XYZ file of C-alpha atoms in Angstrom:
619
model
C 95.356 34.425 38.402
C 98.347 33.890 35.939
C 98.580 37.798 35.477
C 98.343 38.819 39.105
C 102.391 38.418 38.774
C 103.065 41.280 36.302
C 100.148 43.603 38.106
C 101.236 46.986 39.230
C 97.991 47.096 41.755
C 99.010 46.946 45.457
C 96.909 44.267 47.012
C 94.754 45.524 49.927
C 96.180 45.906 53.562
C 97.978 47.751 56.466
C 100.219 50.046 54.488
C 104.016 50.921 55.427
C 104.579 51.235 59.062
C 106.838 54.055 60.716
C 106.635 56.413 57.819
C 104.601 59.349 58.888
C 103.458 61.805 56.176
C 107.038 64.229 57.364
C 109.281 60.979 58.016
C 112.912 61.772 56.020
C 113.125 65.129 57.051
C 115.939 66.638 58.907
C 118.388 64.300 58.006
C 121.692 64.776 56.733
C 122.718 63.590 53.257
C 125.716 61.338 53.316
C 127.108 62.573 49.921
C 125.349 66.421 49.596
C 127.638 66.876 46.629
C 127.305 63.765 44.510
C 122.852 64.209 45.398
C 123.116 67.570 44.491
C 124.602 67.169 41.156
C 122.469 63.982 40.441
C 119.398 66.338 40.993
C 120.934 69.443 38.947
C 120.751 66.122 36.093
C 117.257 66.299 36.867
C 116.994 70.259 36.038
C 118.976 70.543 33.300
C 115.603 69.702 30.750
C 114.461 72.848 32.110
C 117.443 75.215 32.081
C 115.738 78.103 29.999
C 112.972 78.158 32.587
C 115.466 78.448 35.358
C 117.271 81.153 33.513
C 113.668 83.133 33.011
C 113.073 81.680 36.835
C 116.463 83.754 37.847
C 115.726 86.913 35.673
C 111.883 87.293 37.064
C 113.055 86.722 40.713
C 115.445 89.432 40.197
C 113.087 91.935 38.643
C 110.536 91.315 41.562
C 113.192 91.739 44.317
C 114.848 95.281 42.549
C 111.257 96.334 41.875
C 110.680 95.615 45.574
C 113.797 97.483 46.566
C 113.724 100.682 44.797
C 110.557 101.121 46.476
C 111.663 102.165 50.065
C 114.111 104.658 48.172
C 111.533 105.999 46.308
C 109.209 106.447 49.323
C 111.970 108.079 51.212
C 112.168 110.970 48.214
C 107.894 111.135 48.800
C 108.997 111.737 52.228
C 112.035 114.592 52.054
C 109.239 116.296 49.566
C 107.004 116.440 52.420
C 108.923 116.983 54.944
C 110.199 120.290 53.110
C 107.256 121.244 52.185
C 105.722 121.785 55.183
C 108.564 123.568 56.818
C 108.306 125.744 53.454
C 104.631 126.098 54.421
C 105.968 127.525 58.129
C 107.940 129.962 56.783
C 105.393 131.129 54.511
C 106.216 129.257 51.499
C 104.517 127.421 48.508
C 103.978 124.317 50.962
C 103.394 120.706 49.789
C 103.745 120.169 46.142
C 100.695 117.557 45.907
C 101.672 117.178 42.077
C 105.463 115.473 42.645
C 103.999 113.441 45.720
C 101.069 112.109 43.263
C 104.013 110.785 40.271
C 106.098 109.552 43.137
C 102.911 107.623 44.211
C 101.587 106.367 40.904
C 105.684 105.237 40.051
C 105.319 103.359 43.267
C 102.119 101.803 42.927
C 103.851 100.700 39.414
C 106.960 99.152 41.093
C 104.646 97.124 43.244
C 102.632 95.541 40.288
C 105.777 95.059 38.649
C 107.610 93.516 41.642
C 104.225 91.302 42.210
C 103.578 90.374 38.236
C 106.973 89.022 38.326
C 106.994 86.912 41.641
C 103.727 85.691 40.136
C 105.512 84.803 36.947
C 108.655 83.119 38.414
C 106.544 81.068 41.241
C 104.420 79.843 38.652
C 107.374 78.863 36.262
C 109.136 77.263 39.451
C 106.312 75.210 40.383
C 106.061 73.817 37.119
C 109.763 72.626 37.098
C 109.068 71.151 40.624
C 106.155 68.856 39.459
C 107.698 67.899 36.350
C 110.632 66.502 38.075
C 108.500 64.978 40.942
C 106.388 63.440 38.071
C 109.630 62.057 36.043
C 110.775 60.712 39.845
C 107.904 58.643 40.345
C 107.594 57.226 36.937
C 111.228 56.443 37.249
C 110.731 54.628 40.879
C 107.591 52.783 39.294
C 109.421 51.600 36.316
C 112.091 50.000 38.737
C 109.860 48.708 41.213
C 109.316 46.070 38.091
C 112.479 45.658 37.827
C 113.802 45.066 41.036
C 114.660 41.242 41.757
C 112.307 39.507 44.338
C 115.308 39.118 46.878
C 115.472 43.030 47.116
C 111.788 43.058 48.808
C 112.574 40.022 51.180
C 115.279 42.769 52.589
C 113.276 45.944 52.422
C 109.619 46.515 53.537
C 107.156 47.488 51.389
C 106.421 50.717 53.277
C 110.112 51.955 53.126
C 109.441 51.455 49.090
C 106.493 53.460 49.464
C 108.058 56.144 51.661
C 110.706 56.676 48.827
C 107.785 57.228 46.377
C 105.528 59.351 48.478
C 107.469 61.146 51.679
C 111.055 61.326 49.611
C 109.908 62.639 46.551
C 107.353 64.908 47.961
C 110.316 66.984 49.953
C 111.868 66.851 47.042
C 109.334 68.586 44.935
C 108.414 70.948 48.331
C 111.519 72.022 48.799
C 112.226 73.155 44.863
C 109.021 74.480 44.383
C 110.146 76.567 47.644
C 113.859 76.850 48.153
C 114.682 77.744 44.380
C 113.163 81.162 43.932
C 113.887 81.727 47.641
C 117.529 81.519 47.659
C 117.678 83.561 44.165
C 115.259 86.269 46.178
C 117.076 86.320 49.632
C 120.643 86.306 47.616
C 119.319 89.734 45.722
C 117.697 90.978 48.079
C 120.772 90.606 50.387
C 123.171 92.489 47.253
C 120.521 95.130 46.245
C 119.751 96.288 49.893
C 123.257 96.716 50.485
C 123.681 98.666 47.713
C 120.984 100.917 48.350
C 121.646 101.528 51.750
C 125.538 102.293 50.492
C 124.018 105.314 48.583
C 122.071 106.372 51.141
C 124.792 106.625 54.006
C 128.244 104.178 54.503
C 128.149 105.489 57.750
C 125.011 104.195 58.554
C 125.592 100.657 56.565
C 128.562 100.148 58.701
C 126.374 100.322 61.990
C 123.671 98.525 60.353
C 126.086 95.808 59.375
C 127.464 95.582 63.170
C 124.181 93.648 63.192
C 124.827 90.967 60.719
C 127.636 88.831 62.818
C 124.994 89.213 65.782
C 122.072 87.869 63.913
C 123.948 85.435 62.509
C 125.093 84.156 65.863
C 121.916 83.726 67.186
C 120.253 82.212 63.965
C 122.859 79.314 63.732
C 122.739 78.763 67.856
C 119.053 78.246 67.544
C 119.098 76.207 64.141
C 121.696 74.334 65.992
C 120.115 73.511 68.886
C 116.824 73.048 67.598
C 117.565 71.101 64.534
C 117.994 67.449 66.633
C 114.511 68.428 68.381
C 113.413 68.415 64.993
C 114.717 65.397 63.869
C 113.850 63.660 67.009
C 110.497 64.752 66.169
C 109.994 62.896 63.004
C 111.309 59.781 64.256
C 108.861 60.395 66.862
C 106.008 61.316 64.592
C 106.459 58.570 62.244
C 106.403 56.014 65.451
C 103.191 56.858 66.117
C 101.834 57.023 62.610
C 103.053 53.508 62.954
C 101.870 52.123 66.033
C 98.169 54.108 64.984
C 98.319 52.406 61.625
C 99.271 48.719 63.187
C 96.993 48.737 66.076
C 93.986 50.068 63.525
C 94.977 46.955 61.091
C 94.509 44.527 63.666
C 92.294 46.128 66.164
C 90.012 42.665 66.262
C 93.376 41.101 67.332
C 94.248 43.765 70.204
C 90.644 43.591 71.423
C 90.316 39.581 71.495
C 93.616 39.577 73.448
C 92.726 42.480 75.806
C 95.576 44.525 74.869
C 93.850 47.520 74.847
C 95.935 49.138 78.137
C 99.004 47.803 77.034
C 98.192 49.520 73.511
C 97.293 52.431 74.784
C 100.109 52.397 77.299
C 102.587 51.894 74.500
C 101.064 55.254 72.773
C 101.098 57.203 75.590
C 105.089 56.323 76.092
C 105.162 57.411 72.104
C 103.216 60.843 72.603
C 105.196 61.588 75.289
C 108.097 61.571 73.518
C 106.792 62.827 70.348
C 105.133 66.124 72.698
C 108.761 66.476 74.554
C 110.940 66.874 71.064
C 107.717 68.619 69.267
C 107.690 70.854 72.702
C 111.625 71.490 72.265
C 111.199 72.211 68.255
C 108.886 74.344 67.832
C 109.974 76.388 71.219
C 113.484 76.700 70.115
C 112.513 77.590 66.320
C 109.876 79.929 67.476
C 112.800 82.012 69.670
C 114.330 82.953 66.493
C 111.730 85.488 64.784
C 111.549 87.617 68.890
C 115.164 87.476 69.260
C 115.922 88.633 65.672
C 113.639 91.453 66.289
C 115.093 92.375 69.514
C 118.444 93.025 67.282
C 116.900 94.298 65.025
C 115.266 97.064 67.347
C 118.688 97.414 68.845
C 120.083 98.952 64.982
C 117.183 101.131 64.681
C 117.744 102.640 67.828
C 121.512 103.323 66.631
C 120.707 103.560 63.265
C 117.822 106.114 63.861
C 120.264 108.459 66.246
C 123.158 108.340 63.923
C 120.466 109.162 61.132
C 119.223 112.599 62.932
C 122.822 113.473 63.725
C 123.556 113.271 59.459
C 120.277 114.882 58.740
C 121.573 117.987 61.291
C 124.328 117.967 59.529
C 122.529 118.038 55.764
C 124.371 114.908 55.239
C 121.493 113.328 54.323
C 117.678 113.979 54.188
C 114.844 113.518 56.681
C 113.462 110.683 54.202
C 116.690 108.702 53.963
C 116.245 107.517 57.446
C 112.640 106.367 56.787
C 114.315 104.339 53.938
C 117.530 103.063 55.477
C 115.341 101.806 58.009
C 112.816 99.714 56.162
C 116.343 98.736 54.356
C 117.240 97.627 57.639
C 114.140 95.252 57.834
C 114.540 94.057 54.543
C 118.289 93.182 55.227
C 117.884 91.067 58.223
C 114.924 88.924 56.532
C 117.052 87.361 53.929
C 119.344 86.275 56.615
C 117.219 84.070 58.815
C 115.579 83.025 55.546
C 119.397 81.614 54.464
C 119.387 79.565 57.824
C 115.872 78.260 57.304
C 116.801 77.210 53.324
C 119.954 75.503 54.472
C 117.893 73.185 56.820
C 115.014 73.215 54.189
C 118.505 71.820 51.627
C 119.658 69.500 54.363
C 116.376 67.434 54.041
C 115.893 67.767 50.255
C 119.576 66.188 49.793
C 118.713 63.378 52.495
C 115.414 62.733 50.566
C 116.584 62.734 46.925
C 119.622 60.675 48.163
C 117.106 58.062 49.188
C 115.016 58.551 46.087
C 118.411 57.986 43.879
C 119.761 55.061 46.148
C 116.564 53.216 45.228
C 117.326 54.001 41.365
C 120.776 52.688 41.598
C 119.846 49.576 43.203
C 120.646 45.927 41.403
C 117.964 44.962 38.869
C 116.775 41.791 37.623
C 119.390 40.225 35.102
C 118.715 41.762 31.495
C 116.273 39.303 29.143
C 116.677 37.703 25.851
C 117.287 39.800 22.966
C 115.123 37.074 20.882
C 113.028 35.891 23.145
C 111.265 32.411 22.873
C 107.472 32.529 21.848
C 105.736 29.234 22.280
C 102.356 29.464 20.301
C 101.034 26.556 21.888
C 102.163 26.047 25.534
C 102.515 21.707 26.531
C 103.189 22.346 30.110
C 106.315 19.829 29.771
C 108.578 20.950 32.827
C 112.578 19.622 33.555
C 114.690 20.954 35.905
C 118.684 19.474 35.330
C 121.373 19.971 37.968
C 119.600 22.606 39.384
C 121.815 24.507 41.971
C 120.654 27.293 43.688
C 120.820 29.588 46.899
C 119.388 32.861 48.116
C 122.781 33.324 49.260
C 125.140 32.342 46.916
C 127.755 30.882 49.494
C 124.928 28.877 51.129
C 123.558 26.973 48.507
C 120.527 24.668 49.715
C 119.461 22.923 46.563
C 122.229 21.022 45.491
C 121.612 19.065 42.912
C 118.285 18.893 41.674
C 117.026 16.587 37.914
C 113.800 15.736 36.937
C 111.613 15.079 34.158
C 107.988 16.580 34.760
C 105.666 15.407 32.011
C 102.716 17.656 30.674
C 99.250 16.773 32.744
C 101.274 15.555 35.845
C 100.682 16.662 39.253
C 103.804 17.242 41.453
C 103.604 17.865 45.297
C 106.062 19.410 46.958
C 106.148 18.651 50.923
C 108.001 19.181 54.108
C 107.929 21.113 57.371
C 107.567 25.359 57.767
C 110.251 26.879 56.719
C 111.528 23.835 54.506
C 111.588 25.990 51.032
C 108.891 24.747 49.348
C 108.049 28.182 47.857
C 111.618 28.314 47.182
C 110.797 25.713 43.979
C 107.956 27.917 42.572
C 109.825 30.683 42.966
C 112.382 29.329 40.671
C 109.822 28.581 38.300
C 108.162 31.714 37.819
C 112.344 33.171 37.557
C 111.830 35.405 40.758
C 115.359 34.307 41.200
C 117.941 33.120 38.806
C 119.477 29.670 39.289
C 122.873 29.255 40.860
C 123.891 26.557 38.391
C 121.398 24.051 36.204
C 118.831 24.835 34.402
C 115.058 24.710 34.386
C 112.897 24.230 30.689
C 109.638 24.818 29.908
C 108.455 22.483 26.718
C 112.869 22.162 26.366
C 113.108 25.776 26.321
C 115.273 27.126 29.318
C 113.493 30.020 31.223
C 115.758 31.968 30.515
C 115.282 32.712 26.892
C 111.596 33.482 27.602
C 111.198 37.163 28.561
C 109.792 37.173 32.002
C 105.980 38.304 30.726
C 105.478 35.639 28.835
C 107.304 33.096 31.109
C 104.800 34.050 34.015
C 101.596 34.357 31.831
C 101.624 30.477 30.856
C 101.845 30.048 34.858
C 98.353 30.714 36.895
C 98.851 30.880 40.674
C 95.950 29.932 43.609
C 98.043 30.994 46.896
C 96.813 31.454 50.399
C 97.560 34.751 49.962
C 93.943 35.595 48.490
C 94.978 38.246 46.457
C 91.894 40.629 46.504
C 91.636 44.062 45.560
C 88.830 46.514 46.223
C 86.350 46.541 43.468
C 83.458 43.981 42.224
C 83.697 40.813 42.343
C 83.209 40.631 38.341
C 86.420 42.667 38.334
C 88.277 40.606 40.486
C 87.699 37.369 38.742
C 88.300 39.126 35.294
C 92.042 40.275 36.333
C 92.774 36.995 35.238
C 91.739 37.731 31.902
C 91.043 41.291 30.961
C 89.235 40.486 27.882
C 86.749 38.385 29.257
C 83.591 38.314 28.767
C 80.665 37.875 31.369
C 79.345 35.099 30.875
C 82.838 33.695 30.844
C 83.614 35.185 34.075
C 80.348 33.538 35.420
C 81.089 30.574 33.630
C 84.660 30.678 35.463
C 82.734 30.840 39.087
C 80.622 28.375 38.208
C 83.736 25.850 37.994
C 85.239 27.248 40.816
C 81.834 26.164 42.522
C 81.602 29.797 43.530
C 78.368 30.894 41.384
C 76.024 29.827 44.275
C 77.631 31.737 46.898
C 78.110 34.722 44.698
C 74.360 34.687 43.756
C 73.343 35.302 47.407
C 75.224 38.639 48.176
C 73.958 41.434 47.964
C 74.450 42.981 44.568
C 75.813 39.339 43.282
C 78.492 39.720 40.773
C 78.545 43.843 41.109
C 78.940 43.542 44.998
C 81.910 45.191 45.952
C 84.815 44.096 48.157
C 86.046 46.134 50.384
C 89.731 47.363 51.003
C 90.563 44.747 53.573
C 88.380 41.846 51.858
C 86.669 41.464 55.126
C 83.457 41.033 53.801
C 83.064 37.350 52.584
C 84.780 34.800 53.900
C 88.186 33.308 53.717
C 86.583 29.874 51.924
C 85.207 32.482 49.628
C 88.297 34.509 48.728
C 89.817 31.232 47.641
C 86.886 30.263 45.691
C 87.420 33.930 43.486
C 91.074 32.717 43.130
C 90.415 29.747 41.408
C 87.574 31.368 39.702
C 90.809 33.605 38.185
C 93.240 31.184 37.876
C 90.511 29.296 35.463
C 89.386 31.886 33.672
C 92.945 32.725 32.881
C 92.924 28.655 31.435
C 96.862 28.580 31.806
C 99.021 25.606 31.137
C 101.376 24.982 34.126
C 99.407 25.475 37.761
C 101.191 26.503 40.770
C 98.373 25.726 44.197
C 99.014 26.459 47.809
C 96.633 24.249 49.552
C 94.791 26.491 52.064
C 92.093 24.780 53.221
C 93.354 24.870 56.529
C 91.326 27.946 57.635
C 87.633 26.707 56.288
C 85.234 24.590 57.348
C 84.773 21.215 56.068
C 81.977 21.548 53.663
C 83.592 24.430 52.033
C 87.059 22.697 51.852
C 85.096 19.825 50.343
C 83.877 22.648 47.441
C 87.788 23.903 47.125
C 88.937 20.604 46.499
C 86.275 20.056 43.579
C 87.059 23.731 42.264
C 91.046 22.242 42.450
C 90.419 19.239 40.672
C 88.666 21.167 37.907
C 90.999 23.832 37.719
C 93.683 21.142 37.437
C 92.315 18.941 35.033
C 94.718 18.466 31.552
C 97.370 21.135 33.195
C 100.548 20.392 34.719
C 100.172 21.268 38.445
C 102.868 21.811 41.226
C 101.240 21.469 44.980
C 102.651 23.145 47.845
C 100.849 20.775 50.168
C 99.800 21.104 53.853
C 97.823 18.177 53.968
C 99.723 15.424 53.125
C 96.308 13.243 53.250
C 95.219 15.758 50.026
C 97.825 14.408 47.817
C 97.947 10.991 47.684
C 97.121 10.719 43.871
C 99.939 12.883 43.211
C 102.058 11.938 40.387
C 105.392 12.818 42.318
C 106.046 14.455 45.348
C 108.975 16.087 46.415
C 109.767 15.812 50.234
C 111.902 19.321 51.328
C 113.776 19.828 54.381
C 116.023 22.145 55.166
C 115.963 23.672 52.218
C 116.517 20.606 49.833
C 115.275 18.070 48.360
C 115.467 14.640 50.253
C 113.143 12.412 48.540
C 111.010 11.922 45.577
C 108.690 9.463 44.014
C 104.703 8.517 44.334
C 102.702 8.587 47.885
C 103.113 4.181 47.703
C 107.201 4.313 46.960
C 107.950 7.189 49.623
C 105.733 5.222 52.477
C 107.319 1.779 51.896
C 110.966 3.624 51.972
C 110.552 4.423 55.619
C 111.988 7.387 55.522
C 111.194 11.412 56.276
C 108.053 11.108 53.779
C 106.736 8.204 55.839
C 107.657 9.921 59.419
C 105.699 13.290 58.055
C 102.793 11.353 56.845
C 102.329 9.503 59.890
C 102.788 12.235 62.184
C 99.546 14.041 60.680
C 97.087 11.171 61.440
C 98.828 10.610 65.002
C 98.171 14.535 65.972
C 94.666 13.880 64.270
C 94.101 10.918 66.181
C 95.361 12.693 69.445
C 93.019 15.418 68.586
């Protein structure tokens, strides 16, 4: 169990709460300047393929905007040939019309072979940089000091990793070549239409300060549906997720209308601001068409008027006007990318907050490397707190010989994980220090520190695989029989032997298909295969019945036997034979000494243990 420490598995169970597969969008960036040029960092690896990214969306969009002017020339041809075919003429000359139709059907593959190109090139980028984010988050999860996780909840870790960094990638893999396409399409339209008619631009571009009007109204308006909806949405992938985890709870409690009530309140709110969204955003596309319509109307009669006049041709209007269309596109597209760049800074500012935050203090340069490990443990003037102006051990010496057995007691909430902790350096001392065979923990390197520890907690620790596997995580290497030889000390062989599929059964995600007695049994089946020198036990026995307590407390004493051992203890009964037990309250230490010196002292030890058998004998 030794290496659980260092494992980057997640153990099974309810995963993060509140973060729905869209939670993080729609929010603002605090610093969109200092994000953004964190995340250009990011790009710069790749600033060739941006530069071919740029060229190929630019091709594709001038490809796709000659066409329209081409088409309009296909068009004039037409159009005068058949009033040269009324008056007796040549007519339609089928010849030009079939090169101005093969050059088009060229612009088209061109304009399409280089979106292909520049999409493909684009998406690339995104995943690499997606890919570097989550190696980088992964490599400072391990990194990270324990204190950061007692303040932040593993599913807002996980959010950052999954939701954050997948709007990230989303949104470059969409908004890059986007913004280069609607930007040239925006400057080569214009120009186009320019050499068609100014006349007719300038009416067309009466149209812009319209459109824009309405597109920022509705973005406006609709943007706090939007993010109302993801707060909403991510409630009820929470309250889902937690009332699936513990559905045996809500049904032995009858809870179910008060559930269900509670979900119905969430729907309704998530259906009101979806509702609002999607009504509001859906406006747009109608409305923009409506003035749209309105400068084809004005565009199409000032058109005729010109072509009267031979100012320009019949086909120019045909163009101008798919120009038009073309023109407005870009613009609502612009809107829709600033949103889309709203919720990429807010996400890659979470991603990079997580980066920045405080690591672990840096390790020995020449670390210590004990080749045999004693288990000789002294802790001198050891000072600490979790907050360092509220210190709550003071002043803690003593000398821990290898092979003893140290308890530490006290009430919940006394801080008797708070010594373990401090063992296995999850925190760094306040003052003091703490040796290991008169080598201070610090000079170790935090690996090897925690792999001459082996841990049995009443946190089980299971994952989802065989049991074979799950035993072996405490050595990698081993070998079967030595796993089976393992469970047979744990006094878990017998049990293990009448499953189904024995050793190769598999437990599943929740570990819900032995028992709890059993779980602990596979611990210590780890933690002795693992054979480490310095033992850390949570007594948890408290949950199993008597005869299977009786075969934890055998698999204890042989997992114990010629190691050191500290013992968080429940039971004060349990650890009468201890060598020295600490007595914790309030976070320190208030007595210490055998189970005989503490009783005849009178004093907390003596009220605890008494206590126990009074509730026992009131029981």
């Amino acid at each position: 169990m030794s290496k659980d420490n260092n494992t980057n598995r997640r153990p099974m169970g309810p995963g993060p709460k509140g973060h729905g597969p869209m939670a993080g969008k729609f929010e603002k960036p605090k610093d969109f300047k200092g994000t953004f040029s964190k995340l250009l960092d990011y790009l710069k690896p790749y600033k060739v393929k941006l530069i071919i990214v740029i060229i190929f969306a630019i091709g594709s969009t001038v490809f796709s905007i000659v066409g329209p002017k081409v088409l309009g020339k296909a068009t004039t041809k037409i159009f005068e040939g058949l009033i040269s075919k009324v008056s007796g003429g040549e007519g339609i000359d089928f010849s030009y019309i079939k090169n101005i139709v093969m050059t088009l059907i060229g612009l088209y593959i061109l304009s399409a072979l280089f979106s292909y190109i520049q999409g493909f090139i684009v998406t690339g980028v995104s995943q690499k940089v997606s890919y570097k984010l989550r190696k980088e988050i992964s490599k400072k999860v391990n990194r990270l000091p324990l204190k950061y996780f007692d303040k932040v909840s593993h599913g807002e870790v996980l959010s950052r990793v999954t939701n954050d960094v997948d709007t990230v990638s989303q949104s470059l893999n969409q908004s890059l070549s986007q913004i280069i396409t609607s930007a040239t399409t925006l400057v080569g339209v214009l120009i186009m239409m320019l050499s068609i008619s100014w006349q007719m631009t300038i009416v067309a571009l009466l149209i812009l300060p319209i459109s824009m009007i309405v597109v920022m109204t509705v973005v406006k308006r609709s943007q706090k549906y939007f993010k109302a909806q993801q707060k909403s949405l991510g409630e009820v992938n929470g309250h889902i997720e937690e009332v699936y985890g513990g559905h045996n709870i809500m049904k032995a409690f009858n809870a179910k209308e008060q559930v269900v009530s509670e979900f119905e309140d969430i729907n309704n709110e998530l259906y009101d601001s979806a509702w609002k969204a999607q009504f509001l955003s859906g406006l747009m596309m109608p409305i923009m068409n409506f003035v749209g319509n309105l400068g084809y109307v004005a565009v199409s009669i000032l058109g005729g008027w010109l072509a009267i006049k031979k100012t320009i041709e019949v086909g120019d209007i045909l163009s101008f006007i798919q120009y038009i269309r073309s023109f407005t596109q870009p613009i609502t597209q612009v809107a829709q990318i600033s949103n889309v760049l709203q919720s990429t800074m807010a996400a890659a500012e979470r991603v990079f907050e997580f980066l920045g935050e405080e690591e672990v203090a840096t390790e020995s340069q020449t670390p210590v490397k004990l080749e045999k490990v004693e288990g000789r443990v002294s802790f001198k003037n050891v000072k600490f707190g979790y907050n360092e102006d509220k210190i709550i051990i003071k002043d803690f010496s003593q000398e821990i010989s290898a092979g003893q057995k140290v308890a530490i007691v006290g009430p919940t909430g006394a801080g008797k994980t708070t010594i373990v902790k401090l063992l296995m350096r999850f925190y760094d001392l306040n003052g003091g220090r703490i040796l290991l065979d008169g080598h201070d923990i610090v000079d170790f390197s935090r690996g090897d520190l925690r792999s001459n520890f082996g841990m049995v907690l009443q946190d089980t620790w299971l994952f989802s695989g065989t049991i074979m596997e799950n035993i072996r995580y405490g050595r990698l290497d081993a070998t079967d029989e030595e796993v089976i030889r393992a469970a047979k000390l744990a006094h878990a062989h017998r049990f293990i032997k009448t499953l189904p599929d024995g050793y190769n059964m598999v437990i599943n995600e929740e570990a819900s298909n032995i028992s709890q007695g059993q779980k602990q049994l596979l611990t210590i089946a780890r933690a002795i295969l693992s054979d480490p020198k310095v033992l850390i036990l949570d007594e948890a026995t408290s949950s199993v019945d008597t005869r299977t307590e009786i075969l934890i407390q055998k698999a204890m004493a042989n997992l114990m036997e010629g190691k050191t051992a500290f013992i968080i203890a429940h039971r004060l009964s349990t650890i009468r034979d201890a060598d020295l037990i600490l007595v914790m309250k309030d976070g320190d230490i208030v007595e210490q000494g055998n189970h005989e010196e503490l009783l005849a002292k009178g004093g907390f030890y003596h009220s605890l243990y008494n206590s126990q058998f009074e509730d026992v004998e009131s029981a």
